[in-house]
XYZ file of C-alpha atoms in Angstrom:
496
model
C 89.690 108.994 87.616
C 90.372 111.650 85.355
C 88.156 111.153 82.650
C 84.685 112.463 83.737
C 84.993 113.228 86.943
C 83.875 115.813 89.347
C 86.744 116.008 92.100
C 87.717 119.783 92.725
C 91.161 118.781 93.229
C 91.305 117.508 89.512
C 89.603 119.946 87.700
C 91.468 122.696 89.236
C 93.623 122.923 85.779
C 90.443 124.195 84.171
C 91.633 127.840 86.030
C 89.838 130.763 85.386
C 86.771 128.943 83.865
C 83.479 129.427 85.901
C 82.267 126.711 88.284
C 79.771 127.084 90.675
C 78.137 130.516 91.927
C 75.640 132.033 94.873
C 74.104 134.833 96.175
C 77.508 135.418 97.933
C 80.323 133.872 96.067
C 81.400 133.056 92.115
C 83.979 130.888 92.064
C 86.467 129.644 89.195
C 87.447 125.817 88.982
C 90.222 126.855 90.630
C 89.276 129.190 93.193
C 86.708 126.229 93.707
C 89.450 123.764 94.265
C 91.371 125.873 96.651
C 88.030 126.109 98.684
C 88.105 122.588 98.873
C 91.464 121.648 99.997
C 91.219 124.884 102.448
C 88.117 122.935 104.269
C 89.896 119.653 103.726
C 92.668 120.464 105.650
C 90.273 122.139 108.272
C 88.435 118.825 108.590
C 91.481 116.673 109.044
C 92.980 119.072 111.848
C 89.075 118.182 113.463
C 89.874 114.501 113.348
C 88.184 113.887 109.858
C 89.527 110.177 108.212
C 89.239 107.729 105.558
C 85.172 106.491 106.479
C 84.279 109.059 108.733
C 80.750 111.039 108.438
C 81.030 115.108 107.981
C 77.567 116.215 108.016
C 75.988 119.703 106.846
C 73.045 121.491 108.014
C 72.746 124.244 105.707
C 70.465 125.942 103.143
C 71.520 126.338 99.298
C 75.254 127.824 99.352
C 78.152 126.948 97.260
C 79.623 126.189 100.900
C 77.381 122.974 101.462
C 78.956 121.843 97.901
C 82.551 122.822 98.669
C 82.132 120.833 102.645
C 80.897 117.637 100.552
C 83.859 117.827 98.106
C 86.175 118.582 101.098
C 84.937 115.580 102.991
C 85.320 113.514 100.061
C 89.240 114.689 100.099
C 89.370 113.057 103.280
C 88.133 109.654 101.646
C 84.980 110.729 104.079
C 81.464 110.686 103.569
C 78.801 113.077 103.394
C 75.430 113.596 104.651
C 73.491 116.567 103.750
C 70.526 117.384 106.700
C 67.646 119.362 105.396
C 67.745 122.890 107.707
C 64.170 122.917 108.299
C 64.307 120.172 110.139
C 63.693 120.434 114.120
C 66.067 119.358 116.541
C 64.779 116.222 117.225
C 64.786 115.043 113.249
C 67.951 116.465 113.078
C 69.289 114.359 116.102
C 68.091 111.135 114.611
C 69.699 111.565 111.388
C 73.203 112.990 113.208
C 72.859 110.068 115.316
C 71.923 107.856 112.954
C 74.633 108.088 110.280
C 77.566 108.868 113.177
C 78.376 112.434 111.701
C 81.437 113.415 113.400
C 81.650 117.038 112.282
C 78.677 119.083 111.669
C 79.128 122.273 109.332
C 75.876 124.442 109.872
C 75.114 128.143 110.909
C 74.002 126.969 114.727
C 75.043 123.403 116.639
C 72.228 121.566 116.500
C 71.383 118.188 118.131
C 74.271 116.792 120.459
C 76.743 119.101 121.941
C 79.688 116.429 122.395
C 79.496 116.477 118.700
C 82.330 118.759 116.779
C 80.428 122.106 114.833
C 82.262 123.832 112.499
C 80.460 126.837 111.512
C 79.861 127.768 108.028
C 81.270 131.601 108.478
C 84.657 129.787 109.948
C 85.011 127.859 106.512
C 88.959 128.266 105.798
C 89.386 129.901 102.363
C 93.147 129.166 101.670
C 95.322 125.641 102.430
C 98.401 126.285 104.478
C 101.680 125.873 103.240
C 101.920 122.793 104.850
C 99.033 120.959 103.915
C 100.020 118.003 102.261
C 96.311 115.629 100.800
C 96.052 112.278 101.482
C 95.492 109.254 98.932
C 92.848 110.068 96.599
C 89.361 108.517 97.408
C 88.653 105.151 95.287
C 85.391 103.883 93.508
C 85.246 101.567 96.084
C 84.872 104.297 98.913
C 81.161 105.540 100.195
C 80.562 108.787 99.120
C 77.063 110.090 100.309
C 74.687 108.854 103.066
C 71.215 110.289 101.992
C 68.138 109.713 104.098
C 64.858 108.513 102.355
C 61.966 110.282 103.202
C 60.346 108.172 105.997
C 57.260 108.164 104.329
C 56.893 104.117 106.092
C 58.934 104.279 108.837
C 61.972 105.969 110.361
C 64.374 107.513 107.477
C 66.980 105.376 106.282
C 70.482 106.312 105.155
C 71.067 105.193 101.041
C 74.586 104.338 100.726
C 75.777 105.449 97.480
C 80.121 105.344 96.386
C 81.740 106.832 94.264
C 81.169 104.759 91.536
C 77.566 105.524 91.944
C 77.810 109.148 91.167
C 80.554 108.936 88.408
C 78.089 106.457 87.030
C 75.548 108.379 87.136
C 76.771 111.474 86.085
C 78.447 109.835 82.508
C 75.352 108.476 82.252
C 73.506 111.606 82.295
C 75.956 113.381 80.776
C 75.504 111.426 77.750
C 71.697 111.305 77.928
C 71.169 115.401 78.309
C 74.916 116.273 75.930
C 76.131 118.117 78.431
C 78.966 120.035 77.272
C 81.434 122.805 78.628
C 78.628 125.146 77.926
C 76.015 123.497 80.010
C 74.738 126.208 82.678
C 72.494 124.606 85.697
C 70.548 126.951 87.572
C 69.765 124.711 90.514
C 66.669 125.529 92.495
C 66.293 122.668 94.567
C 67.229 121.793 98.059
C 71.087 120.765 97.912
C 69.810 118.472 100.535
C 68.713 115.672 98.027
C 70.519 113.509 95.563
C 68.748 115.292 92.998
C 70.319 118.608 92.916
C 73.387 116.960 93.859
C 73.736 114.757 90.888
C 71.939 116.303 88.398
C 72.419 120.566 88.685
C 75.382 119.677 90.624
C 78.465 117.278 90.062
C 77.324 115.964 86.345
C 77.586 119.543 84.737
C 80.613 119.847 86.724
C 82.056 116.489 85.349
C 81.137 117.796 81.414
C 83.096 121.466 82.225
C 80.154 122.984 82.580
C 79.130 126.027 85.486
C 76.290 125.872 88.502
C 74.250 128.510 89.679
C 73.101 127.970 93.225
C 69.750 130.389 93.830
C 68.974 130.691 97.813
C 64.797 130.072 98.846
C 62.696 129.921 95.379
C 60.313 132.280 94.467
C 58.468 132.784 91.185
C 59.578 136.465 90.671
C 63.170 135.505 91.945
C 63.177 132.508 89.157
C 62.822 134.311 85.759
C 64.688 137.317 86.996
C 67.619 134.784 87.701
C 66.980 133.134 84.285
C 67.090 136.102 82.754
C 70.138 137.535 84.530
C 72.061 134.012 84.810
C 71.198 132.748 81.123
C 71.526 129.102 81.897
C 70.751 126.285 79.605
C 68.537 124.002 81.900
C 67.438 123.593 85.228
C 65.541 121.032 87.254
C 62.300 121.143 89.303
C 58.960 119.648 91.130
C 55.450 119.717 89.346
C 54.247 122.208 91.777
C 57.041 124.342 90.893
C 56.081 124.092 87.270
C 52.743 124.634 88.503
C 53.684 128.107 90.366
C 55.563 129.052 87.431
C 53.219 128.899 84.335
C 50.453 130.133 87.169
C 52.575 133.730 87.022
C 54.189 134.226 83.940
C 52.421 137.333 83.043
C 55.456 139.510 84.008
C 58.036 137.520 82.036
C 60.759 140.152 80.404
C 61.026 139.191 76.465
C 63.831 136.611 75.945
C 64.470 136.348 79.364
C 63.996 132.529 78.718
C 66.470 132.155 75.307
C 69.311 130.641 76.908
C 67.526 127.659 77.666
C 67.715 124.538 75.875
C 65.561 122.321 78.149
C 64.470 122.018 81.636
C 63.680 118.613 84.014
C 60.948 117.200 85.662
C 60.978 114.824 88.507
C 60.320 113.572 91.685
C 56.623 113.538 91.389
C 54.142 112.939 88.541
C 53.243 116.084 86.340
C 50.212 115.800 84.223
C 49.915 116.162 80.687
C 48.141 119.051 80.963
C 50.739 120.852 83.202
C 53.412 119.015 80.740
C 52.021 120.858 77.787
C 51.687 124.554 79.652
C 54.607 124.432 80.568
C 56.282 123.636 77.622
C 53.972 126.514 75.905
C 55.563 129.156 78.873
C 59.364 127.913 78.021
C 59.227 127.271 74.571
C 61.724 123.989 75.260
C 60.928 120.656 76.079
C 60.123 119.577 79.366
C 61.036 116.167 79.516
C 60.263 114.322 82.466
C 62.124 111.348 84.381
C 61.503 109.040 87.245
C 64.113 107.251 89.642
C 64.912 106.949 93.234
C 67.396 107.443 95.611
C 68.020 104.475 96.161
C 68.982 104.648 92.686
C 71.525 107.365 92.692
C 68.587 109.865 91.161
C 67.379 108.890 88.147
C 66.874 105.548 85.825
C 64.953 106.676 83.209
C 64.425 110.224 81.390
C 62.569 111.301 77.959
C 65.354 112.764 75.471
C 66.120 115.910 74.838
C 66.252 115.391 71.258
C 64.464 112.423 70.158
C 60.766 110.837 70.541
C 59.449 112.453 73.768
C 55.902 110.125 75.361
C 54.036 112.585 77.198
C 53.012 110.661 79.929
C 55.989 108.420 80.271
C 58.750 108.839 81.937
C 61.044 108.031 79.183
C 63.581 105.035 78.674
C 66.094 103.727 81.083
C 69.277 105.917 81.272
C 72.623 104.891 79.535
C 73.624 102.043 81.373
C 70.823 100.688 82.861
C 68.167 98.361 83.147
C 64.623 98.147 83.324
C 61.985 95.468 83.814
C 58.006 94.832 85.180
C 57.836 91.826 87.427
C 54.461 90.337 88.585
C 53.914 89.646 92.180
C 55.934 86.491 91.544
C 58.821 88.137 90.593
C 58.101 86.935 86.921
C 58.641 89.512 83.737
C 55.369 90.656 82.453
C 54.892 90.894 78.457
C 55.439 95.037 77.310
C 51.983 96.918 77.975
C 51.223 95.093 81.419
C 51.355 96.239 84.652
C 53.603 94.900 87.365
C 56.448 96.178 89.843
C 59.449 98.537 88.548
C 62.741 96.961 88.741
C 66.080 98.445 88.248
C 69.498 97.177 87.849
C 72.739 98.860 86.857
C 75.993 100.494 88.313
C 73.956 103.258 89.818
C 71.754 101.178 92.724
C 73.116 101.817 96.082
C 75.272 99.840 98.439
C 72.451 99.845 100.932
C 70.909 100.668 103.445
C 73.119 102.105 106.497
C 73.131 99.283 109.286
C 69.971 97.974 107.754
C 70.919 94.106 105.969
C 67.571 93.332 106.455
C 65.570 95.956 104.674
C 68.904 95.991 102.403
C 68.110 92.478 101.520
C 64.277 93.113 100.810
C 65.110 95.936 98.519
C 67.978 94.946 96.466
C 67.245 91.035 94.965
C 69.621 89.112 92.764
C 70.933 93.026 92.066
C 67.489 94.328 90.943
C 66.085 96.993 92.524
C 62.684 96.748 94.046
C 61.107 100.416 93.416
C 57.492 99.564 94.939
C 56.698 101.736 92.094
C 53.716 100.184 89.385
C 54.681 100.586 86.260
C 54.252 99.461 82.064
C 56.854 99.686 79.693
C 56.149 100.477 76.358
C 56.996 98.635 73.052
C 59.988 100.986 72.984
C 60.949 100.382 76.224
C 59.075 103.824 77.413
C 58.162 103.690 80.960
C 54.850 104.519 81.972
C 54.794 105.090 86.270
C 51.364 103.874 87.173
C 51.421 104.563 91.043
C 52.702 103.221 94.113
C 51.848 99.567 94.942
C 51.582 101.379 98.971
C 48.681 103.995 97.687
C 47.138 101.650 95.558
C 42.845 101.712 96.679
C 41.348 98.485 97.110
C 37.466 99.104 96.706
C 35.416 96.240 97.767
C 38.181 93.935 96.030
C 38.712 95.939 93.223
C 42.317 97.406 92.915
C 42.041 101.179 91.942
C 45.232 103.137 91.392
C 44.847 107.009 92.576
C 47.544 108.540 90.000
C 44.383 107.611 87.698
C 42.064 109.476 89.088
C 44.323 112.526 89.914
C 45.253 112.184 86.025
C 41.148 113.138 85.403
C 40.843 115.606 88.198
C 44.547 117.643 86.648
C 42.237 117.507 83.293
C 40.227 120.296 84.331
C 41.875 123.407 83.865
C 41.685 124.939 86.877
C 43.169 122.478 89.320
C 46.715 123.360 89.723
C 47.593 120.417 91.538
C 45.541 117.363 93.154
C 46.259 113.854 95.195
C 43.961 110.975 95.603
C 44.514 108.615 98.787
C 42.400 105.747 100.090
C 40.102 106.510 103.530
C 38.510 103.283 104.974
C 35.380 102.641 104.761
C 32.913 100.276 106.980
C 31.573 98.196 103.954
C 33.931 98.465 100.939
C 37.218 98.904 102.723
C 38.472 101.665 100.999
C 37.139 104.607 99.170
C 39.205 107.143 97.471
C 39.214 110.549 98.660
C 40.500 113.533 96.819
C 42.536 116.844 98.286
C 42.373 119.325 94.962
C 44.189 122.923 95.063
C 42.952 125.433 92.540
C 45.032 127.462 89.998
C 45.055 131.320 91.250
C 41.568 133.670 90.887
C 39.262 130.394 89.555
C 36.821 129.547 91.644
C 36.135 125.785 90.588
C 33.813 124.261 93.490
C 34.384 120.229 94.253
C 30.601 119.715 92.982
C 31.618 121.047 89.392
C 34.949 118.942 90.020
C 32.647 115.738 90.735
C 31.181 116.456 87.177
C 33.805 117.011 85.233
C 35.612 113.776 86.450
C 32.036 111.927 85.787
C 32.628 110.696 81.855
C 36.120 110.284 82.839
C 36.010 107.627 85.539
C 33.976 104.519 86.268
C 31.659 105.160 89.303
C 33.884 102.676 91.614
C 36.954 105.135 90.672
C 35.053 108.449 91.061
C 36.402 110.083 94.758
C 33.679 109.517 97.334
C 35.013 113.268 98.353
C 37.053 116.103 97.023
C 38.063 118.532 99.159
C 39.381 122.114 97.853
C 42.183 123.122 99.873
C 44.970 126.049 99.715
C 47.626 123.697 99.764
C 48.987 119.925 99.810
C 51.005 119.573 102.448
C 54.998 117.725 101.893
C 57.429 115.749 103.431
C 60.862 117.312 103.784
C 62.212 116.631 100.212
C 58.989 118.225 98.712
C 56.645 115.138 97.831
C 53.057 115.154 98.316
C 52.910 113.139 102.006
C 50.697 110.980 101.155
C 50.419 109.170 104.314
C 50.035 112.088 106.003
C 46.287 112.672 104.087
C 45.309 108.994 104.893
C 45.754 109.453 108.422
C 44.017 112.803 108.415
C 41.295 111.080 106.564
C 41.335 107.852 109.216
C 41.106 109.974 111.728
C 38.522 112.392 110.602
C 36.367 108.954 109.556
C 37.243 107.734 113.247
C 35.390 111.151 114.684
C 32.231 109.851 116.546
C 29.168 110.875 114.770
C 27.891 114.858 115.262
C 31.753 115.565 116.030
C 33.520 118.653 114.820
C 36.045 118.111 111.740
C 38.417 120.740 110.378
């Protein structure tokens, strides 16, 4: 595995070049790689084997990165716990996955287990330590815990041939070279700022800058001081960012070549501010975790849809299925498959939902989608937050695409609340851009030659903020039970 890859240990002849960076440390390929093996050997005098689950609790640091690599020395696996999480999610996911060594800044969860604490990180192998065998493609390589949005979080198995996969694949896609520069801003928590700001710049030569807790002001004054050539990032983080930009120092933004968009839908008219505030394109992608990231992306350079999420990645596959599992003709909706090198292994100690998932090696997403003539795919919504209305199937992303029309809605989410006679009516939670004062009744006109009346919200409420599940998504499930319950309120009661 030399060509492509992203093992510290084998990049470590790159010497003095510059590989990944904080608010505390900067770090040579080198220096890097003697991190690693210093941890490595750590780890193995803690009991740390060939399968075995080294977990961190940590926020952004170059240290979660090196523990991963470290683990992966060991032929271990890795699985990255968000910090805000409480004790008890914590537990369940420490539990869950069998972590045997937890690297954190305070032991968290069961005290039997080993904690290694992040200020105790070994900088420098001994003399004497001698690695092991080289992990294989064959070997797991991170255990990543869905979101839980139905359910309790499950643990995506993804190997090593999963993320060198993946990162050739966007490697090629995005022409990363040894000057690619990622200023990652997301929580190293998630596949996403794993794979993509993480291990595939590393794998094309390129350098990572890991910022701590994001901030608008923080942002461009790290752009500006940092000069890298792309980063990743939410819609509401977009959203915060061309909100603000009055204060933005002149060509603090020229080292940029492009930035990403993902995890969430961004409108077009968000898409098209932001791309005015950067002055490079913005090109948005869609995939899951289950996935190893991302399946599809616009180019770079090349025909960009606005309002697609591009074509399938290098290397993979895309189709629409019916609810029969049959392929629907380009332009129709249906179900989003996947297929390709990247889909996970499974589901940790889960055959069942495994086996629901994953069929004849396609990938259900649960995602409604239409792909183009050109294979562009269009993400219509989620076949779970789809609205029926007295029979009639309404998709939300739909209606939030009107509502993000009006200028001063900075971000919005539709979600179904029931309703005694027509089941379902769609209810809509709207926050405003800074200093407008747009009132939901002007919002229910706007939308008006926009929308059929069955499609219009019932509601809109203006709120301050939407709230998130722990990898930053709109929880969507969390508004339809706030809106079940407040429709459950007996008549005259108080709502808030």
């Amino acid at each position: 595995m030399t060509q492509g890859t992203y093992f510290a240990w084998e990049l470590a002849s790159r010497g003095d070049a510059p590989c990944v960076r904080d608010d505390r440390l900067e770090l040579s390929y080198a220096q890097f790689a003697e991190r690693v093996d210093a941890v490595a050997e750590q780890l193995a005098g803690m009991g740390v084997g060939p399968g075995d689950m080294v977990s961190t609790v940590l926020p952004n640091r170059a240290e979660l990165l090196i523990t991963l690599m470290a683990a992966w020395r060991l032929r271990a696996v890795a699985t990255p716990v968000n910090p805000g999480f409480t004790d008890t999610e914590a537990e369940y996911q420490l539990a869950d996955s069998g972590a045997k060594v937890v690297v954190g800044r305070a032991p968290i969860g069961d005290p039997a287990r080993t904690f290694l604490d992040v200020d105790d990180l070994a900088t420098a192998p001994t003399a004497q330590w001698v690695p092991p065998a080289p992990p294989t493609e064959a070997d797991d390589a991170l255990l990543i815990y869905t979101s839980g949005s139905t359910g309790r979080p499950k643990g995506v198995r993804l190997g090593h041939d999963n993320l060198h996969f993946f990162g050739r694949s966007a490697a090629e896609h995005f022409q990363y070279g040894p000057d690619t520069h990622a200023l990652l801003i997301l929580p190293l928590f998630h596949v996403n700022a794993i794979c993509v700001s993480c291990l595939t710049p590393m794998m094309a030569g390129g350098q990572v800058s890991i910022t701590g807790q994001f901030s608008v002001s923080r942002f461009f004054d790290d752009v500006a001081r940092l000069r890298p050539t792309f980063f990743s990032a939410v819609p509401t983080i977009y959203a915060l960012l061309v909100s603000q930009n009055e204060d933005i120092p002149p060509g603090a933004l020229d080292s940029l070549r492009f930035a990403i968009c993902g995890a969430a839908p961004i409108s077009r008219e968000l898409l098209e501010k932001t791309e005015q505030t950067f002055g490079v394109p913005i090109v948005e992608g869609y995939g899951l975790t289950e996935a190893t990231c991302a399946s599809a992306c616009n180019p770079v350079d090349g025909v960009r849809k606005l309002g697609t999420v591009g074509p399938a990645l290098p290397g993979q596959s895309i189709r629409i299925v019916d609810l029969d599992g049959n392929e629907v003709p380009a332009g129709e909706r249906g179900e989003v498959l996947i297929s390709g090198p990247a889909v996970m292994r499974g589901y940790l100690n889960r055959p069942e939902a495994t086996a629901e998932t994953i069929v004849d090696g396609w990938l259900r997403t649960g995602d409604v989608g239409i792909l183009d003539e050109d294979g562009y795919l269009r993400i219509v919504d989620r076949i779970k937050d789809m609205i029926i209305r007295g029979g009639e199937n309404i998709y939300p992303k739909e209606i939030e695409t009107a509502l993000a029309a009006n200028p001063a809605v900075l971000e919005c989410a539709v979600v179904g609340a029931p309703d005694q006679l027509l089941g379902e009516v769609p209810v809509a939670f709207v926050v405003r851009y800074p200093d407008t004062d747009l009132t939901a009744d002007e919002l229910t006109v706007f939308v008006q030659p926009h929308l059929t009346k069955v499609k219009r919200p019932s509601e809109i409420h203006i709120v301050d903020a939407l709230p998130r599940n722990p990898v930053g998504k709109i929880d969507k499930p969390g508004l339809r039970r706030r809106t079940a319950d407040e429709r459950a309120q007996p008549a005259g009661a108080a709502r808030t």
